[in-house]
mmCIF file of C-alpha atoms in Angstrom:
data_model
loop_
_atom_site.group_PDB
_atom_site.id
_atom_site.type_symbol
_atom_site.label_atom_id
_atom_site.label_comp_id
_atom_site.label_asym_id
_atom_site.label_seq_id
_atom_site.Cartn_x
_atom_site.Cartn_y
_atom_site.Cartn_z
ATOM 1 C CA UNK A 32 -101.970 -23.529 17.533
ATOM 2 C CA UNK A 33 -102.836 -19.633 17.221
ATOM 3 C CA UNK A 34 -105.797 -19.300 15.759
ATOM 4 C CA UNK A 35 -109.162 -17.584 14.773
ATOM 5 C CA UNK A 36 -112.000 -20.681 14.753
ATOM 6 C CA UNK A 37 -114.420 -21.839 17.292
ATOM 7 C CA UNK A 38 -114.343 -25.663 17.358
ATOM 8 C CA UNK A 39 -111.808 -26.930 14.959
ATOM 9 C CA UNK A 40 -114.580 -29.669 13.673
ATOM 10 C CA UNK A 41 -116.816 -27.194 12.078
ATOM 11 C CA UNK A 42 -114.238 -24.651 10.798
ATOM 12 C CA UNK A 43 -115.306 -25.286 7.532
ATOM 13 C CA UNK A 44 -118.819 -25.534 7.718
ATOM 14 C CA UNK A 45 -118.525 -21.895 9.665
ATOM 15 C CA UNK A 46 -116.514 -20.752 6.858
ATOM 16 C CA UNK A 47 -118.895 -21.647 4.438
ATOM 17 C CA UNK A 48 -121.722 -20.254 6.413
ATOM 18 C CA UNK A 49 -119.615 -17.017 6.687
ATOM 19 C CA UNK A 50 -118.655 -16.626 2.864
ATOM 20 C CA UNK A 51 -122.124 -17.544 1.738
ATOM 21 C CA UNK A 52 -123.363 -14.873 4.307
ATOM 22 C CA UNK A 53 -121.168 -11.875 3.007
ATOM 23 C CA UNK A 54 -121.438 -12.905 -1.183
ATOM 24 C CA UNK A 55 -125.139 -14.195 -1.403
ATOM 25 C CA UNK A 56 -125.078 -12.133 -4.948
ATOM 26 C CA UNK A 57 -121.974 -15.003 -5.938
ATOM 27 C CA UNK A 58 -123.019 -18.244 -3.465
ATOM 28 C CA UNK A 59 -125.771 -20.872 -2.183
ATOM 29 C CA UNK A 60 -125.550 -23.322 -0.340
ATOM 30 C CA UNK A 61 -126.790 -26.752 -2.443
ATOM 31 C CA UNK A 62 -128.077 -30.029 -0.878
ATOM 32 C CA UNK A 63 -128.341 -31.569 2.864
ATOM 33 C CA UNK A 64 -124.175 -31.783 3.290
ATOM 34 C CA UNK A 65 -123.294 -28.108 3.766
ATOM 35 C CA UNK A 66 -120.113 -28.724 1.753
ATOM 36 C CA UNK A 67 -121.468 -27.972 -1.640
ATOM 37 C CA UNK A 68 -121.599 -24.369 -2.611
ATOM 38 C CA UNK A 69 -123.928 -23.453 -6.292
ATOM 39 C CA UNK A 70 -123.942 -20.138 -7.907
ATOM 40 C CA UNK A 71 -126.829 -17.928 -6.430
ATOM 41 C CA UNK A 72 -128.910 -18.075 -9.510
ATOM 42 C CA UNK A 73 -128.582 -21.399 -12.259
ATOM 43 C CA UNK A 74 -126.751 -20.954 -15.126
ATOM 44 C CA UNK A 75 -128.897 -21.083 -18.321
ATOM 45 C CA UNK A 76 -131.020 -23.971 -19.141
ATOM 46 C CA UNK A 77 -128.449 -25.728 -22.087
ATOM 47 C CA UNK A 78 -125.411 -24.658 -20.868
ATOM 48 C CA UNK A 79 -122.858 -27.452 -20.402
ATOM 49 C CA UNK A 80 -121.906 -27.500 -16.387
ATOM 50 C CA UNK A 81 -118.370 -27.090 -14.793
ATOM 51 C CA UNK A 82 -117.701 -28.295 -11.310
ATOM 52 C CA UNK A 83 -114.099 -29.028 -9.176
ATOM 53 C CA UNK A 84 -113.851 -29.974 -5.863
ATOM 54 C CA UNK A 85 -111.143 -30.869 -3.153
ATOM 55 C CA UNK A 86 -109.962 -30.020 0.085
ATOM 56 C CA UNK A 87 -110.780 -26.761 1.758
ATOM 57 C CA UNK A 88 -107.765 -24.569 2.905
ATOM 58 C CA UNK A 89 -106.805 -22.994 -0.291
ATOM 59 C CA UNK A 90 -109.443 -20.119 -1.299
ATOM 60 C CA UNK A 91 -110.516 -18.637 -3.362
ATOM 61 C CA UNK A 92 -109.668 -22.254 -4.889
ATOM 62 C CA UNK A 93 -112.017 -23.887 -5.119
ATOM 63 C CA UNK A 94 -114.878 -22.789 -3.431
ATOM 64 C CA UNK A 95 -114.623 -18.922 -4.391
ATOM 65 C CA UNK A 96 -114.494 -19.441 -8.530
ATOM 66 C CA UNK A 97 -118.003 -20.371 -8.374
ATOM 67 C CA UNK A 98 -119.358 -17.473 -10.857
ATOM 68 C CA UNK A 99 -120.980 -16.297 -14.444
ATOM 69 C CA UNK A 100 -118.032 -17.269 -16.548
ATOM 70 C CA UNK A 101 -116.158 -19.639 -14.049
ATOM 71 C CA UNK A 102 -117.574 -22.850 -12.125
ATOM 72 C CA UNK A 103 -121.218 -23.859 -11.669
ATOM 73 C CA UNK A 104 -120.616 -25.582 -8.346
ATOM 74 C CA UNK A 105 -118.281 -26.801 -5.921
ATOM 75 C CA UNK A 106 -117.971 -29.818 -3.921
ATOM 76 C CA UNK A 107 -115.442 -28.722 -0.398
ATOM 77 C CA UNK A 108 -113.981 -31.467 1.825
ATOM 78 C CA UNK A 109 -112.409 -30.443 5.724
ATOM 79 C CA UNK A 110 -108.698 -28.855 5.414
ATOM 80 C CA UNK A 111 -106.729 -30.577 2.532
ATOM 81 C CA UNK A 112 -109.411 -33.363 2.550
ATOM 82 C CA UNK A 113 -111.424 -34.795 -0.135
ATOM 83 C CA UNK A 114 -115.152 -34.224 -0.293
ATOM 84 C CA UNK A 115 -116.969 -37.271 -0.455
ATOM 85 C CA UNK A 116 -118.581 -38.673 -3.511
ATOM 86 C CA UNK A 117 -121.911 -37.673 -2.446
ATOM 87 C CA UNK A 118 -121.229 -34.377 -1.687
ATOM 88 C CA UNK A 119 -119.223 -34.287 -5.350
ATOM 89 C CA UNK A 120 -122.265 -35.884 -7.083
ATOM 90 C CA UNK A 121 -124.733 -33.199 -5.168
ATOM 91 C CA UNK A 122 -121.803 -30.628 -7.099
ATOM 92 C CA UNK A 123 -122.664 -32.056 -9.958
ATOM 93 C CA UNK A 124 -127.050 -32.122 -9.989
ATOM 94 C CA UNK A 125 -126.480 -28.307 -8.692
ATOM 95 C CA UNK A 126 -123.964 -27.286 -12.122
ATOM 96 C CA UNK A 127 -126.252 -29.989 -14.721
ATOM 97 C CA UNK A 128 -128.644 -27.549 -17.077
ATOM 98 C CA UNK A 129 -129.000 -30.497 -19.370
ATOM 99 C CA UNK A 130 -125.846 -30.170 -21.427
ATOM 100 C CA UNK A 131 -123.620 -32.387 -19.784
ATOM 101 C CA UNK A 132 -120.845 -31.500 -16.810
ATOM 102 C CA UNK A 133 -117.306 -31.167 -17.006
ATOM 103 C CA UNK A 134 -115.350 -32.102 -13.891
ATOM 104 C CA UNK A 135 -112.182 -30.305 -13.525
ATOM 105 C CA UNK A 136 -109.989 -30.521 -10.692
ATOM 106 C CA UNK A 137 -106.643 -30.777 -9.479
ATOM 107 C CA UNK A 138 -104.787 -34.237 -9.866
ATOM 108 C CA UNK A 139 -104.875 -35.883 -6.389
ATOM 109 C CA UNK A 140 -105.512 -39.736 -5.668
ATOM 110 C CA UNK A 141 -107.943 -39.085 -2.813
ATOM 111 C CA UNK A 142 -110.397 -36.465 -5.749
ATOM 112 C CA UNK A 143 -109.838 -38.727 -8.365
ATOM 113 C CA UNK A 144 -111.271 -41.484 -6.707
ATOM 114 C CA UNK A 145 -114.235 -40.213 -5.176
ATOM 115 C CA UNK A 146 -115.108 -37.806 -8.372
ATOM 116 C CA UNK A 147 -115.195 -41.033 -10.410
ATOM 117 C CA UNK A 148 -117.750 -42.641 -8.268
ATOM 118 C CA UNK A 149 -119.601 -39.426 -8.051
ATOM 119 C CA UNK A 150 -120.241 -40.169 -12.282
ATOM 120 C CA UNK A 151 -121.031 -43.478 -11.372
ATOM 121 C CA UNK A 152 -123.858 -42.058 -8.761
ATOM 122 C CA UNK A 153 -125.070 -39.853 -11.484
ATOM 123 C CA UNK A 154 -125.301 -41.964 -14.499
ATOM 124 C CA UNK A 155 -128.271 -43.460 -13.821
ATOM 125 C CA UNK A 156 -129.666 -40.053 -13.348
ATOM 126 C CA UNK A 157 -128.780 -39.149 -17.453
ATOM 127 C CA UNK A 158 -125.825 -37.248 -16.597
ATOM 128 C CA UNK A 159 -122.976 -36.913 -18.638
ATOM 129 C CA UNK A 160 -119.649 -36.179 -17.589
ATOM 130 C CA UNK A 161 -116.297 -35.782 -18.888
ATOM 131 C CA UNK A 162 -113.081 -35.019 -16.616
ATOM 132 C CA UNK A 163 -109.964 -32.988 -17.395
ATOM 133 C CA UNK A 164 -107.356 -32.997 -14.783
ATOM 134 C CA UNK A 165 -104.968 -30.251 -13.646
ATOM 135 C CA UNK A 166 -101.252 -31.259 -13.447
ATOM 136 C CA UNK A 167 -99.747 -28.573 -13.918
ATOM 137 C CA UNK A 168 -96.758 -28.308 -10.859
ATOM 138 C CA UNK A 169 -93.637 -28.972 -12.560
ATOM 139 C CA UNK A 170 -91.827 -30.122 -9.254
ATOM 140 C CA UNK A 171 -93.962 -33.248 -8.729
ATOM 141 C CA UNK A 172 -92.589 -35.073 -11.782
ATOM 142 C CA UNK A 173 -90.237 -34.657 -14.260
ATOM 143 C CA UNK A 174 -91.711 -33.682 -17.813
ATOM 144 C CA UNK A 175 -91.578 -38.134 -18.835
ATOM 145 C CA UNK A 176 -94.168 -38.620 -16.206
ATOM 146 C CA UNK A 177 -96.678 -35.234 -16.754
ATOM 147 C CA UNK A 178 -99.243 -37.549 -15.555
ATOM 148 C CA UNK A 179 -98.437 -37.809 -12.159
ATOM 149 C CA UNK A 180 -98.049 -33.705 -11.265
ATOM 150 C CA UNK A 181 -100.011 -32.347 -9.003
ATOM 151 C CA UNK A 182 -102.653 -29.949 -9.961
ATOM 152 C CA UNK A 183 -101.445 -26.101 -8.469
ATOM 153 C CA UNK A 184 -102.745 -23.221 -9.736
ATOM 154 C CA UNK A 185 -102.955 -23.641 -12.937
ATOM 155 C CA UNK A 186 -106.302 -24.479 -12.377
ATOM 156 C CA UNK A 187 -107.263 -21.027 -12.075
ATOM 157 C CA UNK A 188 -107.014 -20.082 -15.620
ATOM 158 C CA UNK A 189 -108.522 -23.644 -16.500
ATOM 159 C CA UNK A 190 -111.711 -22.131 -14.866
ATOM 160 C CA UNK A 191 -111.434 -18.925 -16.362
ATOM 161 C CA UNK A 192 -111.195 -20.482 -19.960
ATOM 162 C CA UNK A 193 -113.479 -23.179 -19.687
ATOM 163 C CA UNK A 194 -116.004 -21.438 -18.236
ATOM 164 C CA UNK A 195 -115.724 -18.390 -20.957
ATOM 165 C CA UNK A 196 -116.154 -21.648 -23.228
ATOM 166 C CA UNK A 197 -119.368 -22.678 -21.806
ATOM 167 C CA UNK A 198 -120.979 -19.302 -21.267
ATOM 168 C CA UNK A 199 -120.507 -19.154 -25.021
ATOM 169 C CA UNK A 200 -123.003 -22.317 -25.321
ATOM 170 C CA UNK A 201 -120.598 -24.695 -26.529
ATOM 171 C CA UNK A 202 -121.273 -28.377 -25.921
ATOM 172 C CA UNK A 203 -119.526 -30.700 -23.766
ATOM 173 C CA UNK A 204 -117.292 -31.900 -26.042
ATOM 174 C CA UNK A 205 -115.904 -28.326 -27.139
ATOM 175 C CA UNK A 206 -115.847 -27.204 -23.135
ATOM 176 C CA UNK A 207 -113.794 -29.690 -22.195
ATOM 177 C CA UNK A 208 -111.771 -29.457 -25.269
ATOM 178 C CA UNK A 209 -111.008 -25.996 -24.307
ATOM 179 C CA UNK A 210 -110.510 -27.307 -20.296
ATOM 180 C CA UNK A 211 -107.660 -29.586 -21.538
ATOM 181 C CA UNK A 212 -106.076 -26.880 -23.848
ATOM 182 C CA UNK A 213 -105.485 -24.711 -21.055
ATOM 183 C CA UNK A 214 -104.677 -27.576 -18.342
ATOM 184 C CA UNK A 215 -101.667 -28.354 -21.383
ATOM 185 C CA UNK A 216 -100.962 -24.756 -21.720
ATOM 186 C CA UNK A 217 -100.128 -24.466 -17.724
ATOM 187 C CA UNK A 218 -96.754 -24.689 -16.171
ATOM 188 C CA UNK A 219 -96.291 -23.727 -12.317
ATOM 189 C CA UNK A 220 -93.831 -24.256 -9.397
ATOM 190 C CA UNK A 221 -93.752 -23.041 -5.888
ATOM 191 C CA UNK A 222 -91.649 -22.673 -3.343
ATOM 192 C CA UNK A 223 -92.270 -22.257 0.811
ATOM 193 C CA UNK A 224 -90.665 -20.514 3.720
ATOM 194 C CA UNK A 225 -93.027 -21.642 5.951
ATOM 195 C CA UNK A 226 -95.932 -24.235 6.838
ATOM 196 C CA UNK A 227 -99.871 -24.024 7.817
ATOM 197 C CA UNK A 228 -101.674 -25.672 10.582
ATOM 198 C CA UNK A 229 -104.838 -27.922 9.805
ATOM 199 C CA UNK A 230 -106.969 -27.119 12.523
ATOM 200 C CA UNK A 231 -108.417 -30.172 13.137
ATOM 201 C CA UNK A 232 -104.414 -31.194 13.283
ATOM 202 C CA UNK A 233 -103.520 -28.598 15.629
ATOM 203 C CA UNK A 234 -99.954 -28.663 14.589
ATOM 204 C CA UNK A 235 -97.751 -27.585 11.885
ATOM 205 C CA UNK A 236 -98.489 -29.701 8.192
ATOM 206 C CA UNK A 237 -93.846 -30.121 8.549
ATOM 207 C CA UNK A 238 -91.474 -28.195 10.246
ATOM 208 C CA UNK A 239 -88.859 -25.598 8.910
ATOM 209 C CA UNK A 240 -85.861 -23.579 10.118
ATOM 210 C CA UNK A 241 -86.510 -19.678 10.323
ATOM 211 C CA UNK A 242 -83.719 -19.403 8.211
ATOM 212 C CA UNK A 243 -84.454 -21.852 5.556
ATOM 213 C CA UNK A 244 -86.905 -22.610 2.605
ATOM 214 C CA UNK A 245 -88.149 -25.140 0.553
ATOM 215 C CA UNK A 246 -88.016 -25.035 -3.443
ATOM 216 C CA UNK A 247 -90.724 -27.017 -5.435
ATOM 217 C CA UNK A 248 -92.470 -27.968 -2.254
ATOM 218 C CA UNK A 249 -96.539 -28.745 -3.028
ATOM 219 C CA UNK A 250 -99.490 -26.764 -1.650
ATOM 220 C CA UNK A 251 -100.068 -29.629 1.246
ATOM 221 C CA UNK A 252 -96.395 -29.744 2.711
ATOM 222 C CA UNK A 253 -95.528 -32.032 0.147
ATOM 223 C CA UNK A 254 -91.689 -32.344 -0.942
ATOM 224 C CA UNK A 255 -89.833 -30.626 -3.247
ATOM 225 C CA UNK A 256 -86.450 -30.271 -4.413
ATOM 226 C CA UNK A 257 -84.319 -29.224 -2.090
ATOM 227 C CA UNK A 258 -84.277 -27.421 0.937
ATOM 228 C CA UNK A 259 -81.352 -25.011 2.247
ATOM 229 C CA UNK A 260 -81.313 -21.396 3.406
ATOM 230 C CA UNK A 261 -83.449 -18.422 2.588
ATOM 231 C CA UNK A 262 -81.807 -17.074 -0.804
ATOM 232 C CA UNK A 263 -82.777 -13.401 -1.670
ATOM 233 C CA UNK A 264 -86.133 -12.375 -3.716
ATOM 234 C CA UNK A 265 -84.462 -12.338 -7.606
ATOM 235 C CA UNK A 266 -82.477 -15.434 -6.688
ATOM 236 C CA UNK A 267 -85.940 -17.365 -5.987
ATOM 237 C CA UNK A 268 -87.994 -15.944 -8.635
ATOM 238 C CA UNK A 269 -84.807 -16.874 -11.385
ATOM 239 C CA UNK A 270 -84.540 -20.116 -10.360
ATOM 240 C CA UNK A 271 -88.546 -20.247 -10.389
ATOM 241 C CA UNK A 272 -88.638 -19.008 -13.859
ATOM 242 C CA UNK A 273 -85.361 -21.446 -14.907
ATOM 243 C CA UNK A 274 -87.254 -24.248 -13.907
ATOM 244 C CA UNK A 275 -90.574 -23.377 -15.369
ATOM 245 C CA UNK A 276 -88.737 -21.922 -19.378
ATOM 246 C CA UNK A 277 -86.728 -25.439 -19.501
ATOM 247 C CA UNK A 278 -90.074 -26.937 -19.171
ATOM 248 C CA UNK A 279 -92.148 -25.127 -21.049
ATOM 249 C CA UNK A 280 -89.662 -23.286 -23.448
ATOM 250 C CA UNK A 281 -91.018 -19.993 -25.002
ATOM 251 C CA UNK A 282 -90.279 -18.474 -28.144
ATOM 252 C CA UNK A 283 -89.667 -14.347 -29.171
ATOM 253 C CA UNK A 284 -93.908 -13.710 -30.051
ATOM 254 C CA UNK A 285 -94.842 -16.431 -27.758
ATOM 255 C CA UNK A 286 -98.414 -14.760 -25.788
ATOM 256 C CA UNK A 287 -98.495 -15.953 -22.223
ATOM 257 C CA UNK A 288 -100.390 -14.857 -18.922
ATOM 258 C CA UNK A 289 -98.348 -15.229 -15.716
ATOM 259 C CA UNK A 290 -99.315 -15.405 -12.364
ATOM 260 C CA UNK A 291 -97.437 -14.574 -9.340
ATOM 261 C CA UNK A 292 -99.215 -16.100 -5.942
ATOM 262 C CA UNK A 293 -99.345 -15.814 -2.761
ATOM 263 C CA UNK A 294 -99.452 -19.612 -0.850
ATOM 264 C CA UNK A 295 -100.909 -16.964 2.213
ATOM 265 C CA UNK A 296 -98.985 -15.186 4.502
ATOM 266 C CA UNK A 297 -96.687 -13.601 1.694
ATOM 267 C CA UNK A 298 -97.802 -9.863 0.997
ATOM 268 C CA UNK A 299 -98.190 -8.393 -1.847
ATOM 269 C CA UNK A 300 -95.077 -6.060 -1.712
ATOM 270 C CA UNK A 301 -93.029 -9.169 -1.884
ATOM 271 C CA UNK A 302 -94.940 -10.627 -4.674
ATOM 272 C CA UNK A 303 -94.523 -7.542 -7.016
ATOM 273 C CA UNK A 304 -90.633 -7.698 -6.174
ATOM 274 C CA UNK A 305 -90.850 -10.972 -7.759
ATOM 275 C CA UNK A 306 -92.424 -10.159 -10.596
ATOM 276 C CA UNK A 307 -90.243 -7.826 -11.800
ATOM 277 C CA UNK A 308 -87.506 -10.656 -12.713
ATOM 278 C CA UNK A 309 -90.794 -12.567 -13.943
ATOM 279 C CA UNK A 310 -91.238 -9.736 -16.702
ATOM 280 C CA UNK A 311 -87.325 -9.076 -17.255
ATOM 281 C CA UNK A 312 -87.155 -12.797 -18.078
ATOM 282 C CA UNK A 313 -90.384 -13.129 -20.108
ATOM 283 C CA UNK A 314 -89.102 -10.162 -21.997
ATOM 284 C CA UNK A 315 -85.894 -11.375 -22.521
ATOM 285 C CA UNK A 316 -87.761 -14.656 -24.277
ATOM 286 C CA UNK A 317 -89.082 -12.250 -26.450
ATOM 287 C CA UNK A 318 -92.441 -13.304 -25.062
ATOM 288 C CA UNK A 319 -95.607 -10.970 -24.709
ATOM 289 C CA UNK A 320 -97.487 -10.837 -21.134
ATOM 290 C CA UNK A 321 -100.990 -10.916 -21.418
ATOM 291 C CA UNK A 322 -103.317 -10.047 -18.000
ATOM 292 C CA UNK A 323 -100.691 -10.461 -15.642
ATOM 293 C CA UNK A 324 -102.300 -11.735 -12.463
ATOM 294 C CA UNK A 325 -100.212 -10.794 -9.036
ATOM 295 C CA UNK A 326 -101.802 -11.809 -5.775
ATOM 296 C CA UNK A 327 -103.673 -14.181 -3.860
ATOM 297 C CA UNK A 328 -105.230 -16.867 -6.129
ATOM 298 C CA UNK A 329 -104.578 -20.269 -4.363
ATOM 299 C CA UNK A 330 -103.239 -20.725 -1.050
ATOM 300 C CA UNK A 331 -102.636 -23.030 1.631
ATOM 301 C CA UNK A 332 -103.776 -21.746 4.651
ATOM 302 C CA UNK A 333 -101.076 -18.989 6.445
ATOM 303 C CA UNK A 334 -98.100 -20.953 4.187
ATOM 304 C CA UNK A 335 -95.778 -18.212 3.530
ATOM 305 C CA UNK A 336 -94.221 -19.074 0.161
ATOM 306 C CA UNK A 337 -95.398 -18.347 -3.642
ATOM 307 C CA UNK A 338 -95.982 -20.141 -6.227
ATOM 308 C CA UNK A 339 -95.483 -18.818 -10.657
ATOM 309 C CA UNK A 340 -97.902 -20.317 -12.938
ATOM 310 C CA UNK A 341 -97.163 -19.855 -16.809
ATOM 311 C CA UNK A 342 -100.153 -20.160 -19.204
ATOM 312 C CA UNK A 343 -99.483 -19.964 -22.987
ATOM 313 C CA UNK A 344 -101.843 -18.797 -25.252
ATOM 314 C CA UNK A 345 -103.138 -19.441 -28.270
ATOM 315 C CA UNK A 346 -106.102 -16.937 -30.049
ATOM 316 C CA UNK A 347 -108.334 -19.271 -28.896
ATOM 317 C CA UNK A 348 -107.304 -19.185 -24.854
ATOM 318 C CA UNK A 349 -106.509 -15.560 -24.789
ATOM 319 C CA UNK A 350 -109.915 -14.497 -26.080
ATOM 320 C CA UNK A 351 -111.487 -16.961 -23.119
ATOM 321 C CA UNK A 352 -108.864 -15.381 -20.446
ATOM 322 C CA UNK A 353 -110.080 -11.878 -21.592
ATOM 323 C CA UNK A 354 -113.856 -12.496 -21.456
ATOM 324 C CA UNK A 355 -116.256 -11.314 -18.759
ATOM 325 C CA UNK A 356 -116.140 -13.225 -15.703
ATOM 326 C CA UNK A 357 -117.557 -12.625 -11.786
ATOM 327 C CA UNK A 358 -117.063 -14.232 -8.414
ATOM 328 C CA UNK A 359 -116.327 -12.953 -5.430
ATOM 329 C CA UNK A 360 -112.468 -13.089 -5.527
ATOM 330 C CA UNK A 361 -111.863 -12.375 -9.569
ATOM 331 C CA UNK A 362 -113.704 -10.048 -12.184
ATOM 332 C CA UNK A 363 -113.030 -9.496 -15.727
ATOM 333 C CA UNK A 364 -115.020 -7.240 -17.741
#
């Protein structure tokens, strides 16, 4: 293992230390666990709260949407590990101005569980939460079984509306209303040429040949596909977007943001060679691209690989998408 860290045990909490440190405008630490990062200043007193959680590895998911117009606060476990339900329920005191908290978060068994006994822990406090779930990767499960995807990065643009949605001073009921709109409205896929090291691992998450990728393989190492040799840039992204249109089929008018992401290690010169069969086949749809978003917006560690996320819009989502937002990693407005 080649890397940057100290002791592989508190490479996380030194991360944390590090990106509070250098965005203390954006980030605060919140409670005794050191896993739980707050925005700097509270939200306003009445506003309904927004929290996620999960594994570390992956920023600026989730740890780096924390912002006006995003997420209240964040609950971080070690490398693609859960955070506890304590540290989730201190997540959820830090983002509660007395409207209720959404929880909204990626679908995985180890979050579900210990989010739902974070309500539990906060119920008797007067808490309310609701939960909206991201499954948005379309290689996980086929389109009969929606509910068992894994939630990629379509979560991104759940934060980004939901949050608008709050900030407005809607009420529970409406945020997460909105949170589920765009978690429907969400298609994505990915696919890897290489893996990550956990540190705490101190090997590779699977191994690969140099001359080989993986289609449809998850944001852990999970499986995908299939798995042969490296086919060129516009054979990847076609196949991407072939797999992504038959499940989500778009129509000529049809308003939809697309993102093009980096798991990592991929630059962006190879993203925006990518893209440009992303807009040739949007266009050819007849669909409209609204913000396109090309970069680094949820990763898994050094992974080289990318991952497309479609989001259709409605009036309703695209004013969210466009309205002011600020964190560290993303600002709109």
């Amino acid at each position: 293992m080649k890397k940057i860290l100290n002791d592989p045990n508190a490479y996380v909490d030194e991360m944390l230390a590090g990106l509070v440190a250098a965005h203390p405008e954006h980030y605060r630490l919140h409670g005794d666990s050191g896993k739980v990062i707050a925005r700097a200043k509270d939200g306003k007193k009445g506003k309904v709260g927004i929290v996620t959680g999960g594994g570390s590895g992956h920023l600026p998911v989730f740890t780096g949407y924390v912002g006006t117009g995003l997420l209240d606060a964040c609950a971080i476990g070690d490398v693609f590990a859960s955070p506890s339900a304590e540290q989730m329920a201190d997540a959820i005191r830090a983002a509660d101005q007395g409207a209720g908290v959404l929880r909204l978060y990626g679908n995985y068994g180890g979050d579900v569980m210990n989010f739902d006994m974070a309500g539990d822990l906060v119920e008797f406090e007067d808490i309310t939460c609701t939960t909206v779930l991201l499954a948005d990767d379309v290689a996980s499960a086929p389109p009969e079984e929606a509910e068992k995807r894994r939630g990629v990065a379509g979560m991104v643009y759940a934060f980004k509306m939901a949050g608008a949605a709050a900030e407005e001073g809607r009420d529970l009921d409406a945020v997460t209303a909105v949170a589920q709109k765009a978690a429907d409205a969400c298609r994505s896929i990915g696919a890897a040429l290489s893996p990550c090291t956990v540190p705490q691992a101190g090997k590779p998450t699977f191994e690969i040949g140099d001359d080989e990728m993986e289609m449809g393989m998850g944001i852990h190492g999970e499986p995908g596909v299939w798995r042969g040799k490296l086919r060129t840039a516009d054979e990847i992204a076609g196949e991407m977007m072939d797999r992504l249109l038959e499940d989500m089929p778009l129509e000529k008018g049809d308003r939809v943001s697309v993102m093009v992401n980096s798991l990592g290690a991929t630059p962006p010169e190879e993203l925006y060679i990518l893209y440009r069969i992303v807009k040739q086949r949007l266009e050819g749809e007849g669909a409209q691209i609204v913000m396109p978003l090309v970069g680094r917006y949820a990763t898994s560690m050094e992974m080289a690989g990318v991952s497309f996320t479609l989001c259709k819009l409605d009036d309703e989502l695209e004013k969210l998408l466009n309205a002011p937002c600020d964190c560290a990693f993303w600002r709109v407005g």
